[in-house]
mmCIF file of C-alpha atoms in Angstrom:
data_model
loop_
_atom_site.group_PDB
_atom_site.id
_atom_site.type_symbol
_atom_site.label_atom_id
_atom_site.label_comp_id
_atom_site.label_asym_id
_atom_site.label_seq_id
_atom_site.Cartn_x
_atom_site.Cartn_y
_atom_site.Cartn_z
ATOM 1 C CA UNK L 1 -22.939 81.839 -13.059
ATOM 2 C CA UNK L 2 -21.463 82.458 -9.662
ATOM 3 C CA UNK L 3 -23.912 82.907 -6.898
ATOM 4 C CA UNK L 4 -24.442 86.506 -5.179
ATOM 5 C CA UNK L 5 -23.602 86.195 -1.553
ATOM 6 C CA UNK L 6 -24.347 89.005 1.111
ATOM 7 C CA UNK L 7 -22.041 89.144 3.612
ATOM 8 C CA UNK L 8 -23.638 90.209 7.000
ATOM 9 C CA UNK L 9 -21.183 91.667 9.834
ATOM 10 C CA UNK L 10 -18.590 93.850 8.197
ATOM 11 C CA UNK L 11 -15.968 93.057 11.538
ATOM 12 C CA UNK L 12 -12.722 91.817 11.684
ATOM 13 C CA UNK L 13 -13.340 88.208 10.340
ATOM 14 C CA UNK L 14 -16.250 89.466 8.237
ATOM 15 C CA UNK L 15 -13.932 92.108 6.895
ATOM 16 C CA UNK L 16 -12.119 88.857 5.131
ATOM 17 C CA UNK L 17 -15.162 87.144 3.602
ATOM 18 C CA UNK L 18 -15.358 90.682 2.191
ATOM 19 C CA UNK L 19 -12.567 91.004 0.347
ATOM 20 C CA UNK L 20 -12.081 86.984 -0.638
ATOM 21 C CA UNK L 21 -15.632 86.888 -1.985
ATOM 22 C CA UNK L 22 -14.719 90.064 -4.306
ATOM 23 C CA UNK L 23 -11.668 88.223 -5.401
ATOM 24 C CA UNK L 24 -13.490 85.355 -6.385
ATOM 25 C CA UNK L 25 -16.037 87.774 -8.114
ATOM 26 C CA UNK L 26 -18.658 86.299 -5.646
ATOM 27 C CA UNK L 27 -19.760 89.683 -3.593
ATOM 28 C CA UNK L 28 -23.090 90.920 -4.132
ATOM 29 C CA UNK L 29 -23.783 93.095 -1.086
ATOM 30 C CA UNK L 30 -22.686 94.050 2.409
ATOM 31 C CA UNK L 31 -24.348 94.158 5.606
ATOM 32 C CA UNK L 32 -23.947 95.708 9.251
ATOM 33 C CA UNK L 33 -25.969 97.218 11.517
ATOM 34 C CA UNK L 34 -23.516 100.292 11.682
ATOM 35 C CA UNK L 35 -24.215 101.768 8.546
ATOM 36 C CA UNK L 36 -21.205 103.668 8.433
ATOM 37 C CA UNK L 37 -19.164 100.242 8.302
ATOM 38 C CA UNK L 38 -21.442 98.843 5.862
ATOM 39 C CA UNK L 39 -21.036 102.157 3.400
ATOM 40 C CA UNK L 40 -17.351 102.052 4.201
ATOM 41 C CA UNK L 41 -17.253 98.503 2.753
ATOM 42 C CA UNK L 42 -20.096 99.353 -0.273
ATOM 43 C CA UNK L 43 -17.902 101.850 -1.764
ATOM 44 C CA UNK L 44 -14.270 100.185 -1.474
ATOM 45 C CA UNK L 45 -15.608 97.278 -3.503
ATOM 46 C CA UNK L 46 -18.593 98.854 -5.592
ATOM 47 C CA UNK L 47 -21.226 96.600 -3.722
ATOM 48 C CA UNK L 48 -24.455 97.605 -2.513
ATOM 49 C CA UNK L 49 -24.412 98.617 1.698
ATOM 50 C CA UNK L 50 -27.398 97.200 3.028
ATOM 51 C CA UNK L 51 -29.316 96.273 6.575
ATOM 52 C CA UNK L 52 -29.344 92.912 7.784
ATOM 53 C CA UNK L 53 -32.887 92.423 7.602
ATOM 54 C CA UNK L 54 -32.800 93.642 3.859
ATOM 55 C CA UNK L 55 -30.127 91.779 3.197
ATOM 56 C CA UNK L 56 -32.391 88.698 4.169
ATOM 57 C CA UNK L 57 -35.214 89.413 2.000
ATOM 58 C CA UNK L 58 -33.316 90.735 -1.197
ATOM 59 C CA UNK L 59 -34.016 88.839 -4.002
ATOM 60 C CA UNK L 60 -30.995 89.902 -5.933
ATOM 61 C CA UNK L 61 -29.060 87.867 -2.830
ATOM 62 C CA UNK L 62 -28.633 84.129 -3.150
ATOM 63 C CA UNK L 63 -26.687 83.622 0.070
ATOM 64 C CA UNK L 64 -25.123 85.011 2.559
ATOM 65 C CA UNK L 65 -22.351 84.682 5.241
ATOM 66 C CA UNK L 66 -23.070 85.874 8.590
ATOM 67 C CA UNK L 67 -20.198 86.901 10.697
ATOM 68 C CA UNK L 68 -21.977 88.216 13.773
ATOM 69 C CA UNK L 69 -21.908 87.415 17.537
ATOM 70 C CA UNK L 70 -22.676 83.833 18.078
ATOM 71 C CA UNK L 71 -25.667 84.923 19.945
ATOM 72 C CA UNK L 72 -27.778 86.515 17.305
ATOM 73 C CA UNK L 73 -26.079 83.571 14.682
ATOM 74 C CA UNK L 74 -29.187 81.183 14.851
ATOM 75 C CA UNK L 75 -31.919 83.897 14.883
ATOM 76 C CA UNK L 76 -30.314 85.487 12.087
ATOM 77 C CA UNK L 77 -29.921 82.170 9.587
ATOM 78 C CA UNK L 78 -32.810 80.843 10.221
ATOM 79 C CA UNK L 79 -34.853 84.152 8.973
ATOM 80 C CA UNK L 80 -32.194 83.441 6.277
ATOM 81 C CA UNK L 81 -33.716 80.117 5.479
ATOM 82 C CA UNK L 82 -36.970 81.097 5.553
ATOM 83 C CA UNK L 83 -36.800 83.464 2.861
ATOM 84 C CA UNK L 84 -34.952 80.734 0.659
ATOM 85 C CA UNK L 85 -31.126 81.712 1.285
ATOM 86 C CA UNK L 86 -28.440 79.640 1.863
ATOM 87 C CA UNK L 87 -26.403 80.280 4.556
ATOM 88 C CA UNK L 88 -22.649 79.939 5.945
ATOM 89 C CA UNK L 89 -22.404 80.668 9.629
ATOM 90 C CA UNK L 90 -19.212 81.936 10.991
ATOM 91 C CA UNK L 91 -18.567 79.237 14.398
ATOM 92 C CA UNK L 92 -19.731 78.676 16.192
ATOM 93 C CA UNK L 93 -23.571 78.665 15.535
ATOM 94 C CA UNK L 94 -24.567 79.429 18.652
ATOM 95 C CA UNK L 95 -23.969 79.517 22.512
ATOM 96 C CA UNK L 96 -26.305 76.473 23.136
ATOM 97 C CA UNK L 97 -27.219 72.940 21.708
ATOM 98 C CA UNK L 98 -30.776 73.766 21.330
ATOM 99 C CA UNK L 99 -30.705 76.823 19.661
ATOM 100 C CA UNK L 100 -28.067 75.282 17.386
ATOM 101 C CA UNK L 101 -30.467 72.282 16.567
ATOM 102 C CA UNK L 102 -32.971 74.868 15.683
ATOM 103 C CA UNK L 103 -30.762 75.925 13.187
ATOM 104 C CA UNK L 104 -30.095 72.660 11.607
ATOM 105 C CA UNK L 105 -33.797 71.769 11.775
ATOM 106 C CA UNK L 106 -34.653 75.077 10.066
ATOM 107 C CA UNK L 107 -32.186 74.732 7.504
ATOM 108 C CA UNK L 108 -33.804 71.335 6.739
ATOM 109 C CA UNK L 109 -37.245 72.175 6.871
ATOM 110 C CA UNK L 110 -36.776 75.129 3.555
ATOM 111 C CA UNK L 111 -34.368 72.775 1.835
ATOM 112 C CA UNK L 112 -31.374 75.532 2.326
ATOM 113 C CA UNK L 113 -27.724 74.874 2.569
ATOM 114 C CA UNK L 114 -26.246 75.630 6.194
ATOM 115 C CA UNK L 115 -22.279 75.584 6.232
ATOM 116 C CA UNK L 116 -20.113 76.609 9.155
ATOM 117 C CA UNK L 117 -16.709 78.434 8.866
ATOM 118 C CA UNK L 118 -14.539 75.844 10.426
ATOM 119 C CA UNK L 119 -11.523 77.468 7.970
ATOM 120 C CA UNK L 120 -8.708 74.994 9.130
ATOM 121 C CA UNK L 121 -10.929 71.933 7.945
ATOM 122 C CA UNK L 122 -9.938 73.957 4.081
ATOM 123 C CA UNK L 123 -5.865 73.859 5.021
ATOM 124 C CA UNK L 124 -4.013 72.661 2.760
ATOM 125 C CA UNK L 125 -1.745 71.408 5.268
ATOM 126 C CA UNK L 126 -4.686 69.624 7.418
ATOM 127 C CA UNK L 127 -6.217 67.955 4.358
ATOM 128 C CA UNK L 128 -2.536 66.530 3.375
ATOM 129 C CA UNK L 129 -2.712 65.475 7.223
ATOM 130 C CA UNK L 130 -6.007 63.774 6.408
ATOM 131 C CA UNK L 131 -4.903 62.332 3.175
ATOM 132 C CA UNK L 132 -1.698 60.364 4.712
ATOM 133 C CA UNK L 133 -3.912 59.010 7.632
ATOM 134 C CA UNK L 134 -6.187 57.755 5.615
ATOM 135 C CA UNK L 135 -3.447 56.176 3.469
ATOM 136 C CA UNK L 136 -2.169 54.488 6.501
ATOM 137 C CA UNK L 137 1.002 56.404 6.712
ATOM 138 C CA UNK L 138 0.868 55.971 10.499
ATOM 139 C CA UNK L 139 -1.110 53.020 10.372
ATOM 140 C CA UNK L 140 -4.115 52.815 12.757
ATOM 141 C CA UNK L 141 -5.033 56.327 14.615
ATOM 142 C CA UNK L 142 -5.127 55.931 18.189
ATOM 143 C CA UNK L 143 -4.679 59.730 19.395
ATOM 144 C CA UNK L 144 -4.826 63.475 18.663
ATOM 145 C CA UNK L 145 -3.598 66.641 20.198
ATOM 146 C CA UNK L 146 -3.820 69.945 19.323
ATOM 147 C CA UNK L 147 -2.284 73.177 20.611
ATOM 148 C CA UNK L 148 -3.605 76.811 20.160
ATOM 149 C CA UNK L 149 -1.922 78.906 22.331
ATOM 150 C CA UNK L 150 -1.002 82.831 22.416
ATOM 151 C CA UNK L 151 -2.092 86.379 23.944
ATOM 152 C CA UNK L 152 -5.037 88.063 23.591
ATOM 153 C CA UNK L 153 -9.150 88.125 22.178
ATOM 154 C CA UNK L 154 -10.423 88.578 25.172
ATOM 155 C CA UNK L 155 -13.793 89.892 23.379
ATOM 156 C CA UNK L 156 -16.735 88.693 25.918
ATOM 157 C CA UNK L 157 -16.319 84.881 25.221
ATOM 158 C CA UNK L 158 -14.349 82.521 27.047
ATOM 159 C CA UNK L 159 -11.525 80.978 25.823
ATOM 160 C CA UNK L 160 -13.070 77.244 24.889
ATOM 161 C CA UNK L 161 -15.753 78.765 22.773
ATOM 162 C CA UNK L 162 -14.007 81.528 20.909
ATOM 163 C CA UNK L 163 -10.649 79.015 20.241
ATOM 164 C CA UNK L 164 -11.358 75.369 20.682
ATOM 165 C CA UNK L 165 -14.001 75.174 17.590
ATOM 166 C CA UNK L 166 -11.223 74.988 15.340
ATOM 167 C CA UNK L 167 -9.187 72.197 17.065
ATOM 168 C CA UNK L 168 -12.945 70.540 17.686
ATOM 169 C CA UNK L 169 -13.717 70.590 13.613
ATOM 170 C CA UNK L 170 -10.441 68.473 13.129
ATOM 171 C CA UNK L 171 -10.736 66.357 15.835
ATOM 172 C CA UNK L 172 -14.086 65.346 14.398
ATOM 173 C CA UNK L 173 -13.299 64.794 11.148
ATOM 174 C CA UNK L 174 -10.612 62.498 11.577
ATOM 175 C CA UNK L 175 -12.481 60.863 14.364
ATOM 176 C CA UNK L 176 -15.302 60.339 12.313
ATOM 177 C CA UNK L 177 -17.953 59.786 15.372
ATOM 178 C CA UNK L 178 -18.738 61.699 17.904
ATOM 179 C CA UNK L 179 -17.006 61.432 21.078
ATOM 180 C CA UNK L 180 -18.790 59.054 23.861
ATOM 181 C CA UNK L 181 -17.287 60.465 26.872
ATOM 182 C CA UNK L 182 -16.095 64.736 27.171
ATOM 183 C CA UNK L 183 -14.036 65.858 29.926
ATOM 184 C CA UNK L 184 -12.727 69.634 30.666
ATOM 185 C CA UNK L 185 -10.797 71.359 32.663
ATOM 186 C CA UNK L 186 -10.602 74.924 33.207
ATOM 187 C CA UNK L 187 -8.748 77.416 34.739
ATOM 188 C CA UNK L 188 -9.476 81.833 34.734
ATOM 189 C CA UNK L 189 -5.935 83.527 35.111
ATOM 190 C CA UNK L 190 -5.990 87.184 34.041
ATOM 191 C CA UNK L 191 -9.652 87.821 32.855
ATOM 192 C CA UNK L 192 -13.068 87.223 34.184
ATOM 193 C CA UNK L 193 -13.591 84.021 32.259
ATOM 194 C CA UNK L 194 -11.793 81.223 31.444
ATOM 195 C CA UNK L 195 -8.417 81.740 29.659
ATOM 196 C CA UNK L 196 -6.936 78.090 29.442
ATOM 197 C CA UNK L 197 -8.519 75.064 29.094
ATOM 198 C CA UNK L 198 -7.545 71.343 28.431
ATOM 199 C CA UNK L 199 -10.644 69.032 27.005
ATOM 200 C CA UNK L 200 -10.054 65.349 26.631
ATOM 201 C CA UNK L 201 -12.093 63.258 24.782
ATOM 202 C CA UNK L 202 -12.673 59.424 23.913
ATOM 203 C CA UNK L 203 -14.425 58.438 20.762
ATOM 204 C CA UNK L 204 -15.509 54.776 19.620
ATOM 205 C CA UNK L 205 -13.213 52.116 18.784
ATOM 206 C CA UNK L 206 -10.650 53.272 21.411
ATOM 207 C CA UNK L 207 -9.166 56.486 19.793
ATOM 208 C CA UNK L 208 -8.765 59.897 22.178
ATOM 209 C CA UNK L 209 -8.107 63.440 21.699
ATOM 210 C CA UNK L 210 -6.772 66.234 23.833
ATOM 211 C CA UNK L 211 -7.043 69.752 22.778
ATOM 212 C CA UNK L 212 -5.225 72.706 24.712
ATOM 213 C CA UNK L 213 -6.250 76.257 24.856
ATOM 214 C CA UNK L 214 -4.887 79.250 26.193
ATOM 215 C CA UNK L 215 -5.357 83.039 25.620
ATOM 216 C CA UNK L 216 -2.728 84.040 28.391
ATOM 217 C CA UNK L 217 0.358 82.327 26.646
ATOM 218 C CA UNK L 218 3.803 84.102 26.394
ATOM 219 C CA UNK L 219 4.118 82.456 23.117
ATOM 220 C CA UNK L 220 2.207 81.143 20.475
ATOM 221 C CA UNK L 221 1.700 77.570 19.786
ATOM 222 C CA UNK L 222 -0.833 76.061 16.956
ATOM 223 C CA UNK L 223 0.023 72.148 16.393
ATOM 224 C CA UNK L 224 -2.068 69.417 15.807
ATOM 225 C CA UNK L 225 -0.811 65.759 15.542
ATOM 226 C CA UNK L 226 -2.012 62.394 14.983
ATOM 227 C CA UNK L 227 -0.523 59.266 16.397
ATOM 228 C CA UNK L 228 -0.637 55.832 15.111
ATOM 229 C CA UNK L 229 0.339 52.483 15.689
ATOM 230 C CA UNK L 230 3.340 52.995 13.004
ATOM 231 C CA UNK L 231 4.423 56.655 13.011
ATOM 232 C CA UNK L 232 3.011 60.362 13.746
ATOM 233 C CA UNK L 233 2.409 63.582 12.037
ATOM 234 C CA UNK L 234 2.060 67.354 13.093
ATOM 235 C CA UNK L 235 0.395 69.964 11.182
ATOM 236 C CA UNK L 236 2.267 73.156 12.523
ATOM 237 C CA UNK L 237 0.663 76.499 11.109
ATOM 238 C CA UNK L 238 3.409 78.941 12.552
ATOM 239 C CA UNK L 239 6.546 76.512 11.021
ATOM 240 C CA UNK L 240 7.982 77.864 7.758
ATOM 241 C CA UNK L 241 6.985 76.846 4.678
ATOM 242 C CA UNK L 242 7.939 73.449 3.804
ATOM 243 C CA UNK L 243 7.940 72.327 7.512
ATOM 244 C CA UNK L 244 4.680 72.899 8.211
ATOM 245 C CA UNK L 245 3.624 68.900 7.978
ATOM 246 C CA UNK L 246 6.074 66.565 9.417
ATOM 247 C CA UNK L 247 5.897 62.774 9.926
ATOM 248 C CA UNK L 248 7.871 60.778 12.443
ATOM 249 C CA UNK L 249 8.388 57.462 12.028
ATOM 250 C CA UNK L 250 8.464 56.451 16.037
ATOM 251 C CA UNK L 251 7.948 53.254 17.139
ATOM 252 C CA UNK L 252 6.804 51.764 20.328
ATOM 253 C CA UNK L 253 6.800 48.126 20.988
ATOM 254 C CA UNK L 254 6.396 45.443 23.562
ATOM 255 C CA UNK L 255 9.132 43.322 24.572
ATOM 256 C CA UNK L 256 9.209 40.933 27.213
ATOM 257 C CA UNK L 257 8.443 42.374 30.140
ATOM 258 C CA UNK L 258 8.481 46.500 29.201
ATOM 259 C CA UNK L 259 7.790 48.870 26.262
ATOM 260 C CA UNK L 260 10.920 50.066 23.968
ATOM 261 C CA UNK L 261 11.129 53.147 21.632
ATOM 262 C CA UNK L 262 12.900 53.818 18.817
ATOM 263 C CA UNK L 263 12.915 57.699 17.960
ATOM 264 C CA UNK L 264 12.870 59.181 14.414
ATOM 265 C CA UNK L 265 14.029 62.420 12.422
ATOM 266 C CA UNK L 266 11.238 64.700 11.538
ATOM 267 C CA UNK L 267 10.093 64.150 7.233
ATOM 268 C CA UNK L 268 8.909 66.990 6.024
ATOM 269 C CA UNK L 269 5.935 66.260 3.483
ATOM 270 C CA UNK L 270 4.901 68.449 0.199
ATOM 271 C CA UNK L 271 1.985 70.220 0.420
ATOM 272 C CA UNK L 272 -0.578 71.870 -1.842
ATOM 273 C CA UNK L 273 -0.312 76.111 -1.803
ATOM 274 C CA UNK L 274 -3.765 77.655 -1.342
ATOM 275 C CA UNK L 275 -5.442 80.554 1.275
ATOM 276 C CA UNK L 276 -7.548 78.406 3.445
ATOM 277 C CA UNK L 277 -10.572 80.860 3.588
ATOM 278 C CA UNK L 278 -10.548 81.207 -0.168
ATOM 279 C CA UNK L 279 -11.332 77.381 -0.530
ATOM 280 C CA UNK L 280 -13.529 77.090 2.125
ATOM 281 C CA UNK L 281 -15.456 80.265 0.159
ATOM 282 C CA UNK L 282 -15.190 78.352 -3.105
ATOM 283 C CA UNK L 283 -16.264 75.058 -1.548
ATOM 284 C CA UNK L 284 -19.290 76.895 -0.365
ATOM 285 C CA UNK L 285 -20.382 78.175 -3.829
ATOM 286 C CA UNK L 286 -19.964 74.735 -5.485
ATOM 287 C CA UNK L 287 -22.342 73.347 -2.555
ATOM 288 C CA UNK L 288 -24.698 75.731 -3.762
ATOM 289 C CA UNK L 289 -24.766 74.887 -7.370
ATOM 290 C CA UNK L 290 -24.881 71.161 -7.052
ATOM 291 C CA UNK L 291 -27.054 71.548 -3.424
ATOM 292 C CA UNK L 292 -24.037 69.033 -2.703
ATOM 293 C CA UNK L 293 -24.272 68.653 1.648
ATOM 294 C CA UNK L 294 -21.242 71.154 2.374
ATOM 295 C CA UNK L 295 -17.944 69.241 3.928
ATOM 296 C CA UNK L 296 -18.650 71.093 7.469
ATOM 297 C CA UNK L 297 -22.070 71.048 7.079
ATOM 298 C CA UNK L 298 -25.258 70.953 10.294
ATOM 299 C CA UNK L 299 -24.183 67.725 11.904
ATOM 300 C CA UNK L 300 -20.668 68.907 12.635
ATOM 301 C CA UNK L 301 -22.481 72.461 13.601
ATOM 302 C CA UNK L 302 -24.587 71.126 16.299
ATOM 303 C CA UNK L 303 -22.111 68.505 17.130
ATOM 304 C CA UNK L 304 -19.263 71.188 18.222
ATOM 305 C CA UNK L 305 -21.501 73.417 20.193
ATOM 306 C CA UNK L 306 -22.817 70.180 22.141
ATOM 307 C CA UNK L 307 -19.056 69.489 22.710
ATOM 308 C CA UNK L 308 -18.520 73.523 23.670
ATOM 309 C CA UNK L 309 -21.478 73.149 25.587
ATOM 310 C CA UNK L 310 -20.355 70.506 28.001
ATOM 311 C CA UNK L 311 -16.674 71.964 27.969
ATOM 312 C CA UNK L 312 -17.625 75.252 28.941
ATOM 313 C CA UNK L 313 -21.052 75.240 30.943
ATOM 314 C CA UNK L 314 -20.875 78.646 31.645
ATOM 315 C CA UNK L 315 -21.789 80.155 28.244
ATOM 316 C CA UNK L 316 -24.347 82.390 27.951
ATOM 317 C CA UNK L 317 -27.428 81.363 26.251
ATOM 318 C CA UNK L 318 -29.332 83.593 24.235
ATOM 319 C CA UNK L 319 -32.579 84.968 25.309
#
């Protein structure tokens, strides 16, 4: 029997937990505090319209997702946990490292389930990524850089926390570790805040990342490649389908008394089909039935607000 998960914040990214949770027959309620919003919702898919705080204490609700401002996030999950729900939080988890340890630590303490919606860690595309690196396509990882660039969200939160948690959730994974040394730098254009950003990082055993950001772009840019001692690959979300992973087969190597290069034509790679939110959604349900620790689960929460945190100082906090 699939679970009955509340979805709480009925905005834009809430608005498609909504309607993939009723596709996977998986929606048991909606919640917002405009009730309008939340009625809106109830009657185009026949769910109950509820407050948050009701939402929280139903017992006809197993779970729920909460797609709210990152500020009332930890507050809200862990009232969640205390009244026995499982919970996937939409990143990041909060605007701080502490409060985002309180989380995990509440989460721990009522033996709940705390996921958080890093979507591109479900990609098709990136897991095919991870899948070749880890067959030693490109042989041994030594860097990563991603790319998310375009126009627009400027919504009240800079440009590191509201982009880079995506890039941050791959970084990690293929990483492995946590990074040992964090390094930003950031620059306000057109907006009150910061609008592009560049974070480097350096992670154990010698491999690095760089991660670029910018919400003042003239076009739009979302790449994220590996390099390795025998090749690279690029996971490109805007390419076409059936270019979207590529692998080069560069080389670099050391003669005499310099460095040569040999470049390569792009191969594109098969991938797997699939709607990246609808497995991330399905992965979520099967965590709850085995109580299996979800794949971007508390340690990868905290982790990527400590990394926003020392990125992007200038956060608010909440109260």
């Amino acid at each position: 029997m699939s679970p009955r998960i509340a979805v709480v914040g009925c905005g834009q990214w809430g608005q498609n937990h909504i309607r993939t949770l009723a596709e996977i027959g998986a929606l048991a309620a909606v919640a917002d505090r405009n009730p309008d919003r939340a009625a809106a919702f109830s009657e185009q898919y026949g769910v109950p319209a509820l407050a948050p705080e009701a939402a929280i204490a139903s017992p006809d609700i197993d779970a729920l997702v909460l797609a709210l401002p990152a500020s009332v996030h930890g507050v809200t999950a862990r009232a969640a946990f205390a009244a026995g729900k499982d919970v996937l939080i939409e990143k990041p988890i909060a605007l701080d490292p502490a409060d985002a340890e309180r989380t995990a630590a509440a989460a721990r303490e009522a033996g709940r389930l705390l996921m958080v919606g890093h979507v591109l860690r479900f990609n098709p595309v990136f897991r095919a990524l991870c899948d070749e690196v880890a067959a030693g396509r490109i042989g041994t990882l030594r860097h990563m850089i991603s790319t998310r660039m375009g126009l627009g969200r400027f919504l009240g939160m800079d440009v590191v926390w509201d982009l880079a948690p995506h890039d941050l959730s791959m970084v990690l994974h293929l990483a492995g570790a946590h990074p040992v040394d964090v390094a930003c730098r950031r620059r306000t254009v057109l907006s009150d805040e910061t609008d592009i950003a560049d974070i480097v990082m350096d992670f154990p055993g010698g491999v690095g990342a760089e991660i670029h950001v910018s919400r003042v772009s003239p076009y739009r840019d979302r790449r994220f490649s590996v390099i390795g001692t025998r090749g690279m690959l690029t996971f490109d979300d805007l390419a076409p389908e059936g270019e979207k992973l590529a692998f080069y087969a560069h080389t670099v190597w050391r003669t005499d008394n310099a460095f040569a290069f040999e470049n390569a034509p792009a191969q594109y790679l098969e991938t797997e089909p699939g709607m990246p939110l609808d497995r991330e959604l399905r992965h979520f349900i099967e965590c709850i039935g085995t109580r299996a620790e979800p794949e971007t689960g508390a340690d990868e929460a905290v982790e990527t607000v400590r990394i926003l945190s020392v990125a992007s100082p200038l956060a608010r906090t909440p109260g």
